[in-house]
Amino acid sequence: MLQRYIPALLPPLDSAVGYQPLAANKIAWPRLNRCDDSTVVAMSAGSIASPANIKHGDEMEDPRDTVITAGGGSYLDGSLTVALATRDTTTAQITGLRAKIFRTFDTPVAWILNAGGGGCGGIDIRLFEARLDEGGRILDRGVQQSQEQPSANPPKKQPLGTGFTVSGGDQTQLLVEAKSCKHSYTWGLEIDYIVAGQKYTYRLGTPEEPLISLGRRDKSTKLYVGSDGFDQQPPTVKEFGSRNLQGEDSCQPA
C-alpha cells in the first residue's frame, strides 16, 4: 500500500531538498568564450585601484577574466553563455528566464579595461537580452549570429515553454546579453523548467557570488588598454577620446 503513494511524493521531495534534474553550465561571463573583440570590463570605485594591483592570472588567461575573478564586472554590456541539459535521459521543458537583481548601486566606475583581441566569424545561437535598468526584463531575440564557440547541437528555435526541451542527449546553449546603463547591479539568472510535471527553478549567481554588471562611467573614470595577460604586458592608461566603447552609443556617459 505504501508503494502506491511513494512515487507521488518524490518530485516535491526532490524540490524540497534542492535536487536539480537540470544541469545549467555557465560557459562564459562576461565575454564570449570564443574570439571576442569588443567586450570591456570594469571595476567600481572603492575596490581595486588599478589593474596593476590585481594578482596576475595564468599567462594564457584573458585579462578580462582576471578582472572578473578579482571582483570586477561587465561594463554596460556583458554576455552570459549557458549550456542546458538534464543529468540523465529525462526531458526538461524550459519555460522561463528571469534576471534576479540582488542589489542596485551607483558607486562610480573607477576604471575600465579594454582588452579585446581580434574578431572572427559568427555562429548561430539562441539570444536573450536582460535589461537590468528595467528590473531585469528578459527579451527573446530568437536565433542570432554570435562569435561564441560552436555547440554540438544547433540552437533551438522554439519559444520558451513546453515545446522548448533539453535532455542528457539533447543539450543546447543560450546567450544572455545583460545591459546596464543608469545603475550598476549584482544579479543572477533564474531558469524555470518542468520535469515529469514537477516545476523547478535553477539559479546561476547568488547574493554571495553574483554576476556584476556596471553602469556608465563619469569624468573620473580611467581607461586601460592591453590585450596581453597581466604578467606579460601590464595594461596602460589611455585617453578615452571621441570613440565610444561597446554599449556607449545607446548609453551616453555622464
Short mmCIF file of C-alpha atoms in Angstrom, two decimals:
data_model
loop_
_atom_site.label_atom_id
_atom_site.label_comp_id
_atom_site.label_asym_id
_atom_site.label_seq_id
_atom_site.Cartn_x
_atom_site.Cartn_y
_atom_site.Cartn_z
CA MET A 1 0.00 0.00 0.00
CA LEU A 2 2.81 2.43 0.88
CA GLN A 3 4.44 1.97 -2.55
CA ARG A 4 1.32 3.35 -4.23
CA TYR A 5 1.95 6.76 -2.61
CA ILE A 6 5.75 7.00 -2.66
CA PRO A 7 6.09 7.95 -6.39
CA ALA A 8 3.66 10.84 -5.93
CA LEU A 9 5.77 12.17 -3.07
CA LEU A 10 9.13 12.00 -4.83
CA PRO A 11 9.02 15.13 -7.07
CA PRO A 12 8.05 17.53 -4.22
CA LEU A 13 10.67 15.88 -2.01
CA ASP A 14 13.33 16.34 -4.70
CA SER A 15 12.45 20.01 -4.98
CA ALA A 16 12.46 20.49 -1.20
CA VAL A 17 15.95 19.04 -0.73
CA GLY A 18 17.41 21.01 -3.63
CA TYR A 19 17.78 18.25 -6.22
CA GLN A 20 18.01 19.67 -9.75
CA PRO A 21 17.38 17.36 -12.74
CA LEU A 22 18.68 20.19 -14.95
CA ALA A 23 22.37 21.00 -15.29
CA ALA A 24 22.94 24.62 -16.31
CA ASN A 25 26.61 25.25 -17.05
CA LYS A 26 27.98 28.79 -17.08
CA ILE A 27 30.29 28.56 -20.10
CA ALA A 28 31.47 32.17 -20.14
CA TRP A 29 30.87 35.57 -18.49
CA PRO A 30 31.02 38.42 -19.40
CA ARG A 31 32.99 37.90 -22.59
CA LEU A 32 32.24 35.34 -25.26
CA ASN A 33 34.06 32.04 -24.94
CA ARG A 34 35.43 32.30 -28.46
CA CYS A 35 37.11 35.33 -30.07
CA ASP A 36 35.61 38.46 -28.53
CA ASP A 37 36.97 41.77 -29.75
CA SER A 38 34.52 44.15 -28.09
CA THR A 39 33.54 43.22 -24.52
CA VAL A 40 35.08 45.52 -21.92
CA VAL A 41 35.19 45.04 -18.14
CA ALA A 42 35.38 47.47 -15.27
CA MET A 43 35.92 47.91 -11.55
CA SER A 44 33.79 50.09 -9.28
CA ALA A 45 35.32 52.72 -7.02
CA GLY A 46 36.38 51.55 -3.58
CA SER A 47 37.57 48.19 -4.90
CA ILE A 48 40.92 47.65 -6.62
CA ALA A 49 42.60 50.93 -7.51
CA SER A 50 44.02 49.89 -10.90
CA PRO A 51 44.84 46.78 -12.96
CA ALA A 52 48.39 47.00 -11.57
CA ASN A 53 47.01 45.97 -8.17
CA ILE A 54 45.41 42.77 -9.42
CA LYS A 55 47.07 39.44 -8.75
CA HIS A 56 48.33 38.08 -12.04
CA GLY A 57 46.49 35.13 -13.51
CA ASP A 58 47.80 32.36 -15.73
CA GLU A 59 49.81 33.67 -18.67
CA MET A 60 47.19 32.32 -21.07
CA GLU A 61 44.25 33.82 -19.17
CA ASP A 62 42.31 36.58 -20.88
CA PRO A 63 42.95 39.73 -18.79
CA ARG A 64 39.22 40.41 -18.71
CA ASP A 65 38.73 37.10 -16.89
CA THR A 66 41.41 38.21 -14.41
CA VAL A 67 39.41 41.38 -13.66
CA ILE A 68 36.17 39.40 -13.15
CA THR A 69 37.90 36.98 -10.77
CA ALA A 70 39.19 39.98 -8.80
CA GLY A 71 35.65 41.32 -8.28
CA GLY A 72 35.04 43.38 -11.41
CA GLY A 73 32.08 43.26 -13.73
CA SER A 74 30.89 43.85 -17.24
CA TYR A 75 30.73 47.46 -18.44
CA LEU A 76 27.31 48.29 -19.94
CA ASP A 77 27.12 45.02 -21.94
CA GLY A 78 28.01 41.53 -20.74
CA SER A 79 27.44 38.13 -22.36
CA LEU A 80 26.44 35.11 -20.28
CA THR A 81 26.72 31.83 -22.20
CA VAL A 82 24.85 28.92 -20.61
CA ALA A 83 24.69 25.26 -21.67
CA LEU A 84 21.49 23.41 -20.72
CA ALA A 85 20.99 19.64 -20.42
CA THR A 86 19.47 17.18 -17.96
CA ARG A 87 21.65 14.95 -15.80
CA ASP A 88 20.21 11.77 -17.35
CA THR A 89 17.85 10.79 -20.15
CA THR A 90 14.84 12.66 -18.74
CA THR A 91 13.44 15.62 -20.67
CA ALA A 92 13.18 19.14 -19.23
CA GLN A 93 10.83 21.78 -20.61
CA ILE A 94 12.43 25.23 -20.30
CA THR A 95 9.53 27.54 -19.51
CA GLY A 96 11.09 30.84 -18.45
CA LEU A 97 14.14 33.00 -17.78
CA ARG A 98 14.44 35.80 -15.22
CA ALA A 99 17.21 38.17 -14.25
CA LYS A 100 17.06 38.35 -10.45
CA ILE A 101 18.57 41.62 -9.22
CA PHE A 102 20.15 41.34 -5.78
CA ARG A 103 21.48 44.88 -5.41
CA THR A 104 21.34 48.17 -7.31
CA PHE A 105 24.10 50.71 -6.62
CA ASP A 106 25.54 53.91 -8.04
CA THR A 107 29.16 53.66 -6.98
CA PRO A 108 31.24 55.34 -9.73
CA VAL A 109 33.12 53.17 -12.21
CA ALA A 110 36.76 53.69 -11.19
CA TRP A 111 38.38 52.20 -14.29
CA ILE A 112 37.67 50.25 -17.45
CA LEU A 113 39.83 47.66 -19.18
CA ASN A 114 39.53 47.43 -22.96
CA ALA A 115 41.44 44.28 -23.81
CA GLY A 116 39.65 42.89 -26.83
CA GLY A 117 41.61 40.90 -29.37
CA GLY A 118 40.69 40.09 -32.95
CA GLY A 119 37.21 39.09 -34.04
CA CYS A 120 36.16 36.08 -36.09
CA GLY A 121 33.22 34.67 -37.98
CA GLY A 122 29.88 34.22 -36.29
CA ILE A 123 27.75 31.19 -35.45
CA ASP A 124 24.03 30.87 -34.77
CA ILE A 125 22.97 30.91 -31.10
CA ARG A 126 19.73 31.50 -29.20
CA LEU A 127 19.90 35.05 -27.88
CA PHE A 128 18.12 36.68 -24.96
CA GLU A 129 18.54 40.22 -23.66
CA ALA A 130 18.38 41.08 -19.94
CA ARG A 131 17.56 44.76 -19.40
CA LEU A 132 18.73 45.37 -15.85
CA ASP A 133 17.64 49.03 -15.89
CA GLU A 134 14.09 47.75 -16.44
CA GLY A 135 14.03 45.45 -13.43
CA GLY A 136 15.74 42.59 -15.22
CA ARG A 137 13.19 42.25 -18.04
CA ILE A 138 14.14 39.44 -20.45
CA LEU A 139 13.57 39.78 -24.19
CA ASP A 140 13.74 36.80 -26.55
CA ARG A 141 15.76 37.80 -29.62
CA GLY A 142 15.46 34.41 -31.33
CA VAL A 143 18.37 32.83 -33.20
CA GLN A 144 21.12 35.34 -33.96
CA GLN A 145 24.72 35.37 -35.19
CA SER A 146 27.35 35.45 -32.45
CA GLN A 147 31.09 34.99 -32.12
CA GLU A 148 30.55 32.32 -29.47
CA GLN A 149 32.16 28.86 -29.54
CA PRO A 150 30.17 26.46 -31.79
CA SER A 151 27.91 23.98 -29.99
CA ALA A 152 27.48 20.33 -30.95
CA ASN A 153 23.75 20.90 -31.42
CA PRO A 154 22.04 23.62 -33.47
CA PRO A 155 20.23 26.35 -31.49
CA LYS A 156 16.61 25.74 -30.59
CA LYS A 157 14.10 27.98 -32.31
CA GLN A 158 11.01 27.19 -30.22
CA PRO A 159 9.72 29.86 -27.81
CA LEU A 160 10.27 29.19 -24.12
CA GLY A 161 7.57 26.86 -22.86
CA THR A 162 6.64 23.20 -23.02
CA GLY A 163 7.96 22.98 -26.59
CA PHE A 164 11.48 24.11 -25.63
CA THR A 165 13.06 20.88 -24.37
CA VAL A 166 16.50 19.59 -23.44
CA SER A 167 17.79 16.24 -22.20
CA GLY A 168 21.06 14.47 -21.48
CA GLY A 169 21.45 13.70 -25.16
CA ASP A 170 19.90 16.91 -26.47
CA GLN A 171 21.62 19.89 -24.90
CA THR A 172 21.56 23.49 -26.10
CA GLN A 173 23.29 26.80 -25.48
CA LEU A 174 21.76 30.15 -24.65
CA LEU A 175 23.39 33.56 -24.78
CA VAL A 176 22.00 36.19 -22.40
CA GLU A 177 23.20 39.73 -23.06
CA ALA A 178 22.97 41.75 -19.84
CA LYS A 179 22.64 45.50 -20.31
CA SER A 180 23.31 48.03 -17.54
CA CYS A 181 23.40 51.78 -18.09
CA LYS A 182 21.77 54.03 -15.48
CA HIS A 183 22.93 51.98 -12.49
CA SER A 184 25.20 49.09 -11.51
CA TYR A 185 23.88 45.73 -10.40
CA THR A 186 24.62 42.40 -8.78
CA TRP A 187 22.30 39.77 -10.17
CA GLY A 188 21.69 36.17 -11.12
CA LEU A 189 19.83 34.22 -13.79
CA GLU A 190 16.82 32.09 -12.83
CA ILE A 191 15.77 29.29 -15.21
CA ASP A 192 12.26 27.85 -14.78
CA TYR A 193 11.68 24.34 -16.08
CA ILE A 194 9.45 21.29 -15.74
CA VAL A 195 10.46 17.62 -15.46
CA ALA A 196 7.78 14.93 -15.23
CA GLY A 197 5.17 17.51 -14.33
CA GLN A 198 7.19 18.98 -11.45
CA LYS A 199 8.26 22.66 -11.57
CA TYR A 200 11.83 23.66 -10.70
CA THR A 201 13.99 26.77 -10.78
CA TYR A 202 17.73 26.62 -11.46
CA ARG A 203 19.73 29.63 -10.25
CA LEU A 204 23.03 30.88 -11.68
CA GLY A 205 24.52 33.51 -9.37
CA THR A 206 23.69 34.15 -5.71
CA PRO A 207 23.75 37.25 -3.47
CA GLU A 208 27.09 35.96 -2.14
CA GLU A 209 28.56 35.12 -5.57
CA PRO A 210 26.63 37.24 -8.07
CA LEU A 211 27.16 38.33 -11.62
CA ILE A 212 28.22 42.00 -11.66
CA SER A 213 27.15 44.50 -14.32
CA LEU A 214 28.40 48.06 -14.02
CA GLY A 215 26.74 51.22 -15.32
CA ARG A 216 28.10 54.18 -17.21
CA ARG A 217 31.36 55.94 -16.49
CA ASP A 218 31.85 59.54 -15.39
CA LYS A 219 34.64 62.10 -15.81
CA SER A 220 36.81 60.46 -13.14
CA THR A 221 36.84 57.03 -14.80
CA LYS A 222 40.19 55.87 -16.20
CA LEU A 223 40.64 53.74 -19.30
CA TYR A 224 43.27 50.99 -19.51
CA VAL A 225 44.13 49.09 -22.68
CA GLY A 226 46.12 45.93 -23.27
CA SER A 227 45.29 42.54 -24.77
CA ASP A 228 48.11 40.52 -23.18
CA GLY A 229 47.95 38.70 -19.86
CA PHE A 230 48.81 40.81 -16.84
CA ASP A 231 52.11 39.01 -16.29
CA GLN A 232 53.24 39.70 -19.87
CA GLN A 233 52.42 43.35 -20.52
CA PRO A 234 50.52 45.33 -17.87
CA PRO A 235 47.63 47.44 -19.22
CA THR A 236 48.42 51.09 -19.83
CA VAL A 237 46.33 54.23 -19.29
CA LYS A 238 44.87 55.83 -22.40
CA GLU A 239 42.63 58.80 -23.15
CA PHE A 240 39.02 57.92 -23.97
CA GLY A 241 39.00 60.22 -26.98
CA SER A 242 35.89 60.57 -29.11
CA ARG A 243 35.33 56.88 -29.83
CA ASN A 244 32.69 55.17 -27.72
CA LEU A 245 33.26 51.81 -26.08
CA GLN A 246 30.84 48.94 -26.55
CA GLY A 247 27.39 49.94 -25.34
CA GLU A 248 28.08 53.68 -25.07
CA ASP A 249 26.24 54.56 -28.28
CA SER A 250 22.97 53.68 -26.54
CA CYS A 251 24.13 54.73 -23.06
CA GLN A 252 25.88 58.09 -23.16
CA PRO A 253 28.43 58.72 -20.37
CA ALA A 254 27.65 61.43 -17.84
#
